[in-house]
Amino acid sequence: MTKDVTDTVMPRQARPASVTAQLSVLDRSLPLWIFLAMALGLGLGRLFPELATVIDAIQVGGVSLPIAVGLLWMMYPVLAKVKFEKLPAAASNGRLLVTSLVLNWVIGPALMFALAWLLLPDHPAYRTGVIIVGLARCIAMVLIWNMLACGNNEYAAVLVALNSVFQIVMFTVLGYVYLSLVPGWLGGEATVLDISMWQIAKNVLIFLGIPLVAGFLSRLILGHAKGTEWYDTQFIPRLGPTAIIGLLFTIVVMFSLKGDVILSLPLDVLRIAAPLLLYFGIMFFVAFGISYLLGFPYAETATLSFTAASNNFELAIAVAVGVFGIASGEALAAVVGPLVEVPVLIGLVYVSLWLGRVFYGRKGTGPAVPDAAA
């Protein structure tokens, strides 16, 4: 008999009778709150056009400070939940690591390249921006999607770290392959992606390194001072919900920054959104199917699926703006990336939970079972 997926979250005898009854209003209606955050961001950008200029001007070392605050706020609670003592065991799972690398660095970029050329043959600038989104692999929001889908937090932390290291090395290499080499073979115009490894490493160190170290120190210091039981049963349940607030804050900031563009160029945004929408969906289902066929448990399958389908939008935007300029079509396409990714991935959280019930016999009723269980 297939093991109930919620058994990997908490023992059956300790599981609450009603999971949804324990969820906060924010957790139960997360898709609604996300769409309201999008609408609020668009409204603020429309009502106060100067707001985007003010927010965009608040930068430190070329990194948008408001977006950085939102992302760090969002990632810290998730990484603070990680049981770091389990990371060596997670990192020793060679099959899972290799599967993730193939999905992220072979299948993902190739799929995005194919979709961009298929659906944007007459818009080389938009096509280039979409391809850049495909080259920037998961690092931030994937931890939220993984948590909501009852994925394995420890494996997610390992895979994000692994892909971040590969990102430093492979981003410029794949940028040359998919923006210069292959387009030349297809008779298109070659694009030179002039970006240093340090620029990529800086992005990784900020958006993964800071919350990772903060989460590790929190568990080390507070767990030692108050005890791991207090940390897991008292501190984390109070800290965890703030990750969703950080996510909503980030969404409001992103949509307020580009609300004018979205509303003034709706057809262009739809053209850009088409390959992105297909990409996120296809990558998720391909990863889920491969993971299931390889015999991974639900938690690991969910983690592989969301790390494969997610992207590092901050890096993609930074590269597009830095190389092509803030007003370029490449920058617009990179900005549309997270605007499509957020609603699609939250939808895929529910798809993942449904697939878990169908293929793994999961009987959980809500997307935030781990939080409720805690």
PDB file of N, CA and C in Angstrom, residues 86-170:
ATOM      1  N   LYS A  86      20.029  17.696   9.171  1.00  0.00           N
ATOM      2  CA  LYS A  86      19.599  16.708   8.180  1.00  0.00           C
ATOM      3  C   LYS A  86      20.163  16.981   6.784  1.00  0.00           C
ATOM      4  N   LEU A  87      20.819  18.117   6.603  1.00  0.00           N
ATOM      5  CA  LEU A  87      21.324  18.481   5.270  1.00  0.00           C
ATOM      6  C   LEU A  87      22.355  17.492   4.732  1.00  0.00           C
ATOM      7  N   PRO A  88      23.300  16.979   5.556  1.00  0.00           N
ATOM      8  CA  PRO A  88      24.250  16.005   4.992  1.00  0.00           C
ATOM      9  C   PRO A  88      23.558  14.790   4.391  1.00  0.00           C
ATOM     10  N   ALA A  89      22.519  14.300   5.071  1.00  0.00           N
ATOM     11  CA  ALA A  89      21.784  13.149   4.537  1.00  0.00           C
ATOM     12  C   ALA A  89      21.077  13.522   3.241  1.00  0.00           C
ATOM     13  N   ALA A  90      20.504  14.730   3.196  1.00  0.00           N
ATOM     14  CA  ALA A  90      19.825  15.176   1.980  1.00  0.00           C
ATOM     15  C   ALA A  90      20.824  15.339   0.835  1.00  0.00           C
ATOM     16  N   ALA A  91      22.005  15.867   1.151  1.00  0.00           N
ATOM     17  CA  ALA A  91      23.017  16.087   0.109  1.00  0.00           C
ATOM     18  C   ALA A  91      23.625  14.784  -0.391  1.00  0.00           C
ATOM     19  N   SER A  92      23.435  13.704   0.351  1.00  0.00           N
ATOM     20  CA  SER A  92      24.006  12.423  -0.066  1.00  0.00           C
ATOM     21  C   SER A  92      23.105  11.665  -1.040  1.00  0.00           C
ATOM     22  N   ASN A  93      21.923  12.199  -1.303  1.00  0.00           N
ATOM     23  CA  ASN A  93      20.991  11.554  -2.228  1.00  0.00           C
ATOM     24  C   ASN A  93      21.402  11.891  -3.657  1.00  0.00           C
ATOM     25  N   GLY A  94      22.311  11.096  -4.210  1.00  0.00           N
ATOM     26  CA  GLY A  94      22.872  11.391  -5.525  1.00  0.00           C
ATOM     27  C   GLY A  94      21.845  11.387  -6.634  1.00  0.00           C
ATOM     28  N   ARG A  95      20.874  10.450  -6.602  1.00  0.00           N
ATOM     29  CA  ARG A  95      19.871  10.385  -7.661  1.00  0.00           C
ATOM     30  C   ARG A  95      19.051  11.654  -7.721  1.00  0.00           C
ATOM     31  N   LEU A  96      18.677  12.157  -6.548  1.00  0.00           N
ATOM     32  CA  LEU A  96      17.856  13.360  -6.513  1.00  0.00           C
ATOM     33  C   LEU A  96      18.642  14.576  -6.994  1.00  0.00           C
ATOM     34  N   LEU A  97      19.903  14.689  -6.580  1.00  0.00           N
ATOM     35  CA  LEU A  97      20.722  15.829  -6.988  1.00  0.00           C
ATOM     36  C   LEU A  97      20.952  15.827  -8.500  1.00  0.00           C
ATOM     37  N   VAL A  98      21.272  14.668  -9.058  1.00  0.00           N
ATOM     38  CA  VAL A  98      21.505  14.577 -10.500  1.00  0.00           C
ATOM     39  C   VAL A  98      20.230  14.893 -11.262  1.00  0.00           C
ATOM     40  N   THR A  99      19.090  14.392 -10.787  1.00  0.00           N
ATOM     41  CA  THR A  99      17.807  14.678 -11.439  1.00  0.00           C
ATOM     42  C   THR A  99      17.537  16.172 -11.455  1.00  0.00           C
ATOM     43  N   SER A 100      17.806  16.832 -10.331  1.00  0.00           N
ATOM     44  CA  SER A 100      17.587  18.274 -10.257  1.00  0.00           C
ATOM     45  C   SER A 100      18.498  19.027 -11.227  1.00  0.00           C
ATOM     46  N   LEU A 101      19.756  18.635 -11.298  1.00  0.00           N
ATOM     47  CA  LEU A 101      20.697  19.309 -12.201  1.00  0.00           C
ATOM     48  C   LEU A 101      20.288  19.138 -13.663  1.00  0.00           C
ATOM     49  N   VAL A 102      19.840  17.954 -14.033  1.00  0.00           N
ATOM     50  CA  VAL A 102      19.405  17.714 -15.417  1.00  0.00           C
ATOM     51  C   VAL A 102      18.172  18.551 -15.735  1.00  0.00           C
ATOM     52  N   LEU A 103      17.212  18.569 -14.814  1.00  0.00           N
ATOM     53  CA  LEU A 103      15.990  19.351 -15.032  1.00  0.00           C
ATOM     54  C   LEU A 103      16.303  20.835 -15.154  1.00  0.00           C
ATOM     55  N   ASN A 104      17.185  21.337 -14.280  1.00  0.00           N
ATOM     56  CA  ASN A 104      17.444  22.775 -14.230  1.00  0.00           C
ATOM     57  C   ASN A 104      18.413  23.265 -15.287  1.00  0.00           C
ATOM     58  N   TRP A 105      19.424  22.463 -15.629  1.00  0.00           N
ATOM     59  CA  TRP A 105      20.484  22.973 -16.488  1.00  0.00           C
ATOM     60  C   TRP A 105      20.548  22.351 -17.876  1.00  0.00           C
ATOM     61  N   VAL A 106      19.700  21.352 -18.128  1.00  0.00           N
ATOM     62  CA  VAL A 106      19.614  20.770 -19.470  1.00  0.00           C
ATOM     63  C   VAL A 106      18.223  20.995 -20.056  1.00  0.00           C
ATOM     64  N   ILE A 107      17.203  20.484 -19.361  1.00  0.00           N
ATOM     65  CA  ILE A 107      15.839  20.557 -19.889  1.00  0.00           C
ATOM     66  C   ILE A 107      15.276  21.979 -19.820  1.00  0.00           C
ATOM     67  N   GLY A 108      15.416  22.649 -18.670  1.00  0.00           N
ATOM     68  CA  GLY A 108      14.823  23.971 -18.474  1.00  0.00           C
ATOM     69  C   GLY A 108      15.264  25.014 -19.484  1.00  0.00           C
ATOM     70  N   PRO A 109      16.555  25.310 -19.600  1.00  0.00           N
ATOM     71  CA  PRO A 109      16.996  26.322 -20.575  1.00  0.00           C
ATOM     72  C   PRO A 109      16.634  25.962 -22.015  1.00  0.00           C
ATOM     73  N   ALA A 110      16.734  24.678 -22.367  1.00  0.00           N
ATOM     74  CA  ALA A 110      16.397  24.257 -23.736  1.00  0.00           C
ATOM     75  C   ALA A 110      14.917  24.465 -24.014  1.00  0.00           C
ATOM     76  N   LEU A 111      14.076  24.144 -23.047  1.00  0.00           N
ATOM     77  CA  LEU A 111      12.637  24.330 -23.218  1.00  0.00           C
ATOM     78  C   LEU A 111      12.281  25.803 -23.367  1.00  0.00           C
ATOM     79  N   MET A 112      12.840  26.661 -22.525  1.00  0.00           N
ATOM     80  CA  MET A 112      12.537  28.094 -22.617  1.00  0.00           C
ATOM     81  C   MET A 112      13.027  28.659 -23.940  1.00  0.00           C
ATOM     82  N   PHE A 113      14.191  28.232 -24.399  1.00  0.00           N
ATOM     83  CA  PHE A 113      14.711  28.682 -25.688  1.00  0.00           C
ATOM     84  C   PHE A 113      13.745  28.296 -26.807  1.00  0.00           C
ATOM     85  N   ALA A 114      13.279  27.052 -26.797  1.00  0.00           N
ATOM     86  CA  ALA A 114      12.376  26.574 -27.841  1.00  0.00           C
ATOM     87  C   ALA A 114      11.054  27.349 -27.829  1.00  0.00           C
ATOM     88  N   LEU A 115      10.493  27.568 -26.650  1.00  0.00           N
ATOM     89  CA  LEU A 115       9.227  28.295 -26.547  1.00  0.00           C
ATOM     90  C   LEU A 115       9.380  29.753 -26.977  1.00  0.00           C
ATOM     91  N   ALA A 116      10.493  30.365 -26.603  1.00  0.00           N
ATOM     92  CA  ALA A 116      10.729  31.766 -26.974  1.00  0.00           C
ATOM     93  C   ALA A 116      10.813  31.932 -28.485  1.00  0.00           C
ATOM     94  N   TRP A 117      11.538  31.030 -29.154  1.00  0.00           N
ATOM     95  CA  TRP A 117      11.667  31.124 -30.609  1.00  0.00           C
ATOM     96  C   TRP A 117      10.374  30.739 -31.303  1.00  0.00           C
ATOM     97  N   LEU A 118       9.609  29.833 -30.724  1.00  0.00           N
ATOM     98  CA  LEU A 118       8.353  29.403 -31.334  1.00  0.00           C
ATOM     99  C   LEU A 118       7.275  30.472 -31.239  1.00  0.00           C
ATOM    100  N   LEU A 119       7.178  31.153 -30.099  1.00  0.00           N
ATOM    101  CA  LEU A 119       6.081  32.086 -29.853  1.00  0.00           C
ATOM    102  C   LEU A 119       6.466  33.552 -30.021  1.00  0.00           C
ATOM    103  N   LEU A 120       7.752  33.861 -30.074  1.00  0.00           N
ATOM    104  CA  LEU A 120       8.188  35.259 -30.245  1.00  0.00           C
ATOM    105  C   LEU A 120       9.188  35.384 -31.400  1.00  0.00           C
ATOM    106  N   PRO A 121       8.870  34.814 -32.570  1.00  0.00           N
ATOM    107  CA  PRO A 121       9.840  34.861 -33.673  1.00  0.00           C
ATOM    108  C   PRO A 121      10.055  36.261 -34.230  1.00  0.00           C
ATOM    109  N   ASP A 122       9.064  37.145 -34.036  1.00  0.00           N
ATOM    110  CA  ASP A 122       9.131  38.497 -34.584  1.00  0.00           C
ATOM    111  C   ASP A 122       9.508  39.545 -33.542  1.00  0.00           C
ATOM    112  N   HIS A 123       9.861  39.115 -32.335  1.00  0.00           N
ATOM    113  CA  HIS A 123      10.241  40.045 -31.263  1.00  0.00           C
ATOM    114  C   HIS A 123      11.557  39.593 -30.649  1.00  0.00           C
ATOM    115  N   PRO A 124      12.672  39.872 -31.304  1.00  0.00           N
ATOM    116  CA  PRO A 124      13.964  39.390 -30.784  1.00  0.00           C
ATOM    117  C   PRO A 124      14.300  39.900 -29.385  1.00  0.00           C
ATOM    118  N   ALA A 125      13.904  41.129 -29.058  1.00  0.00           N
ATOM    119  CA  ALA A 125      14.209  41.674 -27.732  1.00  0.00           C
ATOM    120  C   ALA A 125      13.439  40.921 -26.649  1.00  0.00           C
ATOM    121  N   TYR A 126      12.138  40.744 -26.873  1.00  0.00           N
ATOM    122  CA  TYR A 126      11.334  39.989 -25.908  1.00  0.00           C
ATOM    123  C   TYR A 126      11.833  38.552 -25.800  1.00  0.00           C
ATOM    124  N   ARG A 127      12.198  37.990 -26.951  1.00  0.00           N
ATOM    125  CA  ARG A 127      12.688  36.607 -26.980  1.00  0.00           C
ATOM    126  C   ARG A 127      13.950  36.462 -26.122  1.00  0.00           C
ATOM    127  N   THR A 128      14.845  37.412 -26.256  1.00  0.00           N
ATOM    128  CA  THR A 128      16.084  37.378 -25.471  1.00  0.00           C
ATOM    129  C   THR A 128      15.784  37.486 -23.981  1.00  0.00           C
ATOM    130  N   GLY A 129      14.865  38.380 -23.609  1.00  0.00           N
ATOM    131  CA  GLY A 129      14.505  38.531 -22.201  1.00  0.00           C
ATOM    132  C   GLY A 129      13.902  37.270 -21.617  1.00  0.00           C
ATOM    133  N   VAL A 130      13.051  36.609 -22.397  1.00  0.00           N
ATOM    134  CA  VAL A 130      12.437  35.361 -21.935  1.00  0.00           C
ATOM    135  C   VAL A 130      13.492  34.273 -21.754  1.00  0.00           C
ATOM    136  N   ILE A 131      14.444  34.201 -22.677  1.00  0.00           N
ATOM    137  CA  ILE A 131      15.517  33.201 -22.570  1.00  0.00           C
ATOM    138  C   ILE A 131      16.364  33.461 -21.321  1.00  0.00           C
ATOM    139  N   ILE A 132      16.617  34.730 -21.006  1.00  0.00           N
ATOM    140  CA  ILE A 132      17.384  35.074 -19.807  1.00  0.00           C
ATOM    141  C   ILE A 132      16.651  34.592 -18.555  1.00  0.00           C
ATOM    142  N   VAL A 133      15.315  34.727 -18.542  1.00  0.00           N
ATOM    143  CA  VAL A 133      14.533  34.217 -17.413  1.00  0.00           C
ATOM    144  C   VAL A 133      14.746  32.710 -17.278  1.00  0.00           C
ATOM    145  N   GLY A 134      14.792  31.999 -18.405  1.00  0.00           N
ATOM    146  CA  GLY A 134      14.998  30.558 -18.377  1.00  0.00           C
ATOM    147  C   GLY A 134      16.371  30.146 -17.888  1.00  0.00           C
ATOM    148  N   LEU A 135      17.354  31.025 -18.057  1.00  0.00           N
ATOM    149  CA  LEU A 135      18.715  30.710 -17.623  1.00  0.00           C
ATOM    150  C   LEU A 135      18.928  30.937 -16.126  1.00  0.00           C
ATOM    151  N   ALA A 136      18.094  31.793 -15.528  1.00  0.00           N
ATOM    152  CA  ALA A 136      18.233  32.120 -14.101  1.00  0.00           C
ATOM    153  C   ALA A 136      17.415  31.128 -13.292  1.00  0.00           C
ATOM    154  N   ARG A 137      18.083  30.173 -12.687  1.00  0.00           N
ATOM    155  CA  ARG A 137      17.383  29.083 -12.007  1.00  0.00           C
ATOM    156  C   ARG A 137      16.935  29.471 -10.598  1.00  0.00           C
ATOM    157  N   CYS A 138      16.158  28.606  -9.981  1.00  0.00           N
ATOM    158  CA  CYS A 138      15.465  28.892  -8.730  1.00  0.00           C
ATOM    159  C   CYS A 138      16.419  29.318  -7.610  1.00  0.00           C
ATOM    160  N   ILE A 139      15.903  30.216  -6.758  1.00  0.00           N
ATOM    161  CA  ILE A 139      16.704  30.604  -5.594  1.00  0.00           C
ATOM    162  C   ILE A 139      15.840  31.123  -4.444  1.00  0.00           C
ATOM    163  N   ALA A 140      14.743  31.824  -4.709  1.00  0.00           N
ATOM    164  CA  ALA A 140      14.032  32.495  -3.625  1.00  0.00           C
ATOM    165  C   ALA A 140      12.628  31.946  -3.393  1.00  0.00           C
ATOM    166  N   MET A 141      11.689  32.326  -4.258  1.00  0.00           N
ATOM    167  CA  MET A 141      10.288  31.996  -4.017  1.00  0.00           C
ATOM    168  C   MET A 141      10.015  30.502  -4.014  1.00  0.00           C
ATOM    169  N   VAL A 142      10.902  29.721  -4.621  1.00  0.00           N
ATOM    170  CA  VAL A 142      10.682  28.271  -4.650  1.00  0.00           C
ATOM    171  C   VAL A 142      10.555  27.703  -3.240  1.00  0.00           C
ATOM    172  N   LEU A 143      11.214  28.312  -2.265  1.00  0.00           N
ATOM    173  CA  LEU A 143      11.125  27.830  -0.893  1.00  0.00           C
ATOM    174  C   LEU A 143       9.713  27.991  -0.345  1.00  0.00           C
ATOM    175  N   ILE A 144       9.033  29.051  -0.769  1.00  0.00           N
ATOM    176  CA  ILE A 144       7.642  29.264  -0.355  1.00  0.00           C
ATOM    177  C   ILE A 144       6.739  28.226  -1.007  1.00  0.00           C
ATOM    178  N   TRP A 145       6.889  28.054  -2.331  1.00  0.00           N
ATOM    179  CA  TRP A 145       6.022  27.088  -3.037  1.00  0.00           C
ATOM    180  C   TRP A 145       6.249  25.684  -2.492  1.00  0.00           C
ATOM    181  N   ASN A 146       7.489  25.341  -2.235  1.00  0.00           N
ATOM    182  CA  ASN A 146       7.808  24.019  -1.707  1.00  0.00           C
ATOM    183  C   ASN A 146       7.172  23.809  -0.339  1.00  0.00           C
ATOM    184  N   MET A 147       7.225  24.818   0.502  1.00  0.00           N
ATOM    185  CA  MET A 147       6.640  24.707   1.832  1.00  0.00           C
ATOM    186  C   MET A 147       5.130  24.527   1.751  1.00  0.00           C
ATOM    187  N   LEU A 148       4.473  25.325   0.903  1.00  0.00           N
ATOM    188  CA  LEU A 148       3.017  25.248   0.787  1.00  0.00           C
ATOM    189  C   LEU A 148       2.560  23.920   0.195  1.00  0.00           C
ATOM    190  N   ALA A 149       3.387  23.330  -0.664  1.00  0.00           N
ATOM    191  CA  ALA A 149       3.034  22.070  -1.306  1.00  0.00           C
ATOM    192  C   ALA A 149       3.458  20.858  -0.480  1.00  0.00           C
ATOM    193  N   CYS A 150       3.893  21.093   0.752  1.00  0.00           N
ATOM    194  CA  CYS A 150       4.334  20.010   1.652  1.00  0.00           C
ATOM    195  C   CYS A 150       5.557  19.288   1.108  1.00  0.00           C
ATOM    196  N   GLY A 151       6.443  20.024   0.462  1.00  0.00           N
ATOM    197  CA  GLY A 151       7.689  19.440   0.008  1.00  0.00           C
ATOM    198  C   GLY A 151       8.658  19.275   1.167  1.00  0.00           C
ATOM    199  N   ASN A 152       9.832  18.772   0.863  1.00  0.00           N
ATOM    200  CA  ASN A 152      10.857  18.527   1.871  1.00  0.00           C
ATOM    201  C   ASN A 152      11.742  19.767   2.001  1.00  0.00           C
ATOM    202  N   ASN A 153      11.675  20.442   3.154  1.00  0.00           N
ATOM    203  CA  ASN A 153      12.417  21.693   3.348  1.00  0.00           C
ATOM    204  C   ASN A 153      13.924  21.496   3.253  1.00  0.00           C
ATOM    205  N   GLU A 154      14.415  20.376   3.777  1.00  0.00           N
ATOM    206  CA  GLU A 154      15.856  20.131   3.764  1.00  0.00           C
ATOM    207  C   GLU A 154      16.363  19.904   2.341  1.00  0.00           C
ATOM    208  N   TYR A 155      15.628  19.095   1.573  1.00  0.00           N
ATOM    209  CA  TYR A 155      16.015  18.882   0.186  1.00  0.00           C
ATOM    210  C   TYR A 155      15.920  20.187  -0.613  1.00  0.00           C
ATOM    211  N   ALA A 156      14.898  20.998  -0.326  1.00  0.00           N
ATOM    212  CA  ALA A 156      14.757  22.271  -1.034  1.00  0.00           C
ATOM    213  C   ALA A 156      15.969  23.164  -0.777  1.00  0.00           C
ATOM    214  N   ALA A 157      16.415  23.231   0.483  1.00  0.00           N
ATOM    215  CA  ALA A 157      17.574  24.053   0.808  1.00  0.00           C
ATOM    216  C   ALA A 157      18.821  23.555   0.084  1.00  0.00           C
ATOM    217  N   VAL A 158      19.001  22.226   0.033  1.00  0.00           N
ATOM    218  CA  VAL A 158      20.164  21.655  -0.648  1.00  0.00           C
ATOM    219  C   VAL A 158      20.109  21.945  -2.148  1.00  0.00           C
ATOM    220  N   LEU A 159      18.933  21.747  -2.767  1.00  0.00           N
ATOM    221  CA  LEU A 159      18.818  21.945  -4.217  1.00  0.00           C
ATOM    222  C   LEU A 159      18.982  23.414  -4.598  1.00  0.00           C
ATOM    223  N   VAL A 160      18.441  24.314  -3.779  1.00  0.00           N
ATOM    224  CA  VAL A 160      18.608  25.743  -4.058  1.00  0.00           C
ATOM    225  C   VAL A 160      20.082  26.123  -3.963  1.00  0.00           C
ATOM    226  N   ALA A 161      20.767  25.617  -2.944  1.00  0.00           N
ATOM    227  CA  ALA A 161      22.197  25.908  -2.801  1.00  0.00           C
ATOM    228  C   ALA A 161      22.988  25.327  -3.970  1.00  0.00           C
ATOM    229  N   LEU A 162      22.673  24.088  -4.355  1.00  0.00           N
ATOM    230  CA  LEU A 162      23.369  23.441  -5.465  1.00  0.00           C
ATOM    231  C   LEU A 162      23.169  24.201  -6.767  1.00  0.00           C
ATOM    232  N   ASN A 163      21.927  24.567  -7.061  1.00  0.00           N
ATOM    233  CA  ASN A 163      21.648  25.299  -8.293  1.00  0.00           C
ATOM    234  C   ASN A 163      22.260  26.694  -8.274  1.00  0.00           C
ATOM    235  N   SER A 164      22.395  27.267  -7.083  1.00  0.00           N
ATOM    236  CA  SER A 164      23.024  28.583  -6.979  1.00  0.00           C
ATOM    237  C   SER A 164      24.499  28.514  -7.353  1.00  0.00           C
ATOM    238  N   VAL A 165      25.178  27.461  -6.892  1.00  0.00           N
ATOM    239  CA  VAL A 165      26.586  27.280  -7.251  1.00  0.00           C
ATOM    240  C   VAL A 165      26.723  27.068  -8.763  1.00  0.00           C
ATOM    241  N   PHE A 166      25.876  26.217  -9.323  1.00  0.00           N
ATOM    242  CA  PHE A 166      25.912  25.994 -10.763  1.00  0.00           C
ATOM    243  C   PHE A 166      25.579  27.269 -11.532  1.00  0.00           C
ATOM    244  N   GLN A 167      24.719  28.100 -10.945  1.00  0.00           N
ATOM    245  CA  GLN A 167      24.322  29.339 -11.591  1.00  0.00           C
ATOM    246  C   GLN A 167      25.508  30.262 -11.800  1.00  0.00           C
ATOM    247  N   ILE A 168      26.382  30.333 -10.807  1.00  0.00           N
ATOM    248  CA  ILE A 168      27.557  31.194 -10.912  1.00  0.00           C
ATOM    249  C   ILE A 168      28.427  30.779 -12.092  1.00  0.00           C
ATOM    250  N   VAL A 169      28.540  29.467 -12.294  1.00  0.00           N
ATOM    251  CA  VAL A 169      29.423  28.944 -13.337  1.00  0.00           C
ATOM    252  C   VAL A 169      28.734  28.867 -14.691  1.00  0.00           C
ATOM    253  N   MET A 170      27.463  28.422 -14.693  1.00  0.00           N
ATOM    254  CA  MET A 170      26.806  28.055 -15.944  1.00  0.00           C
ATOM    255  C   MET A 170      26.008  29.169 -16.602  1.00  0.00           C
TER     256      MET A 170
END
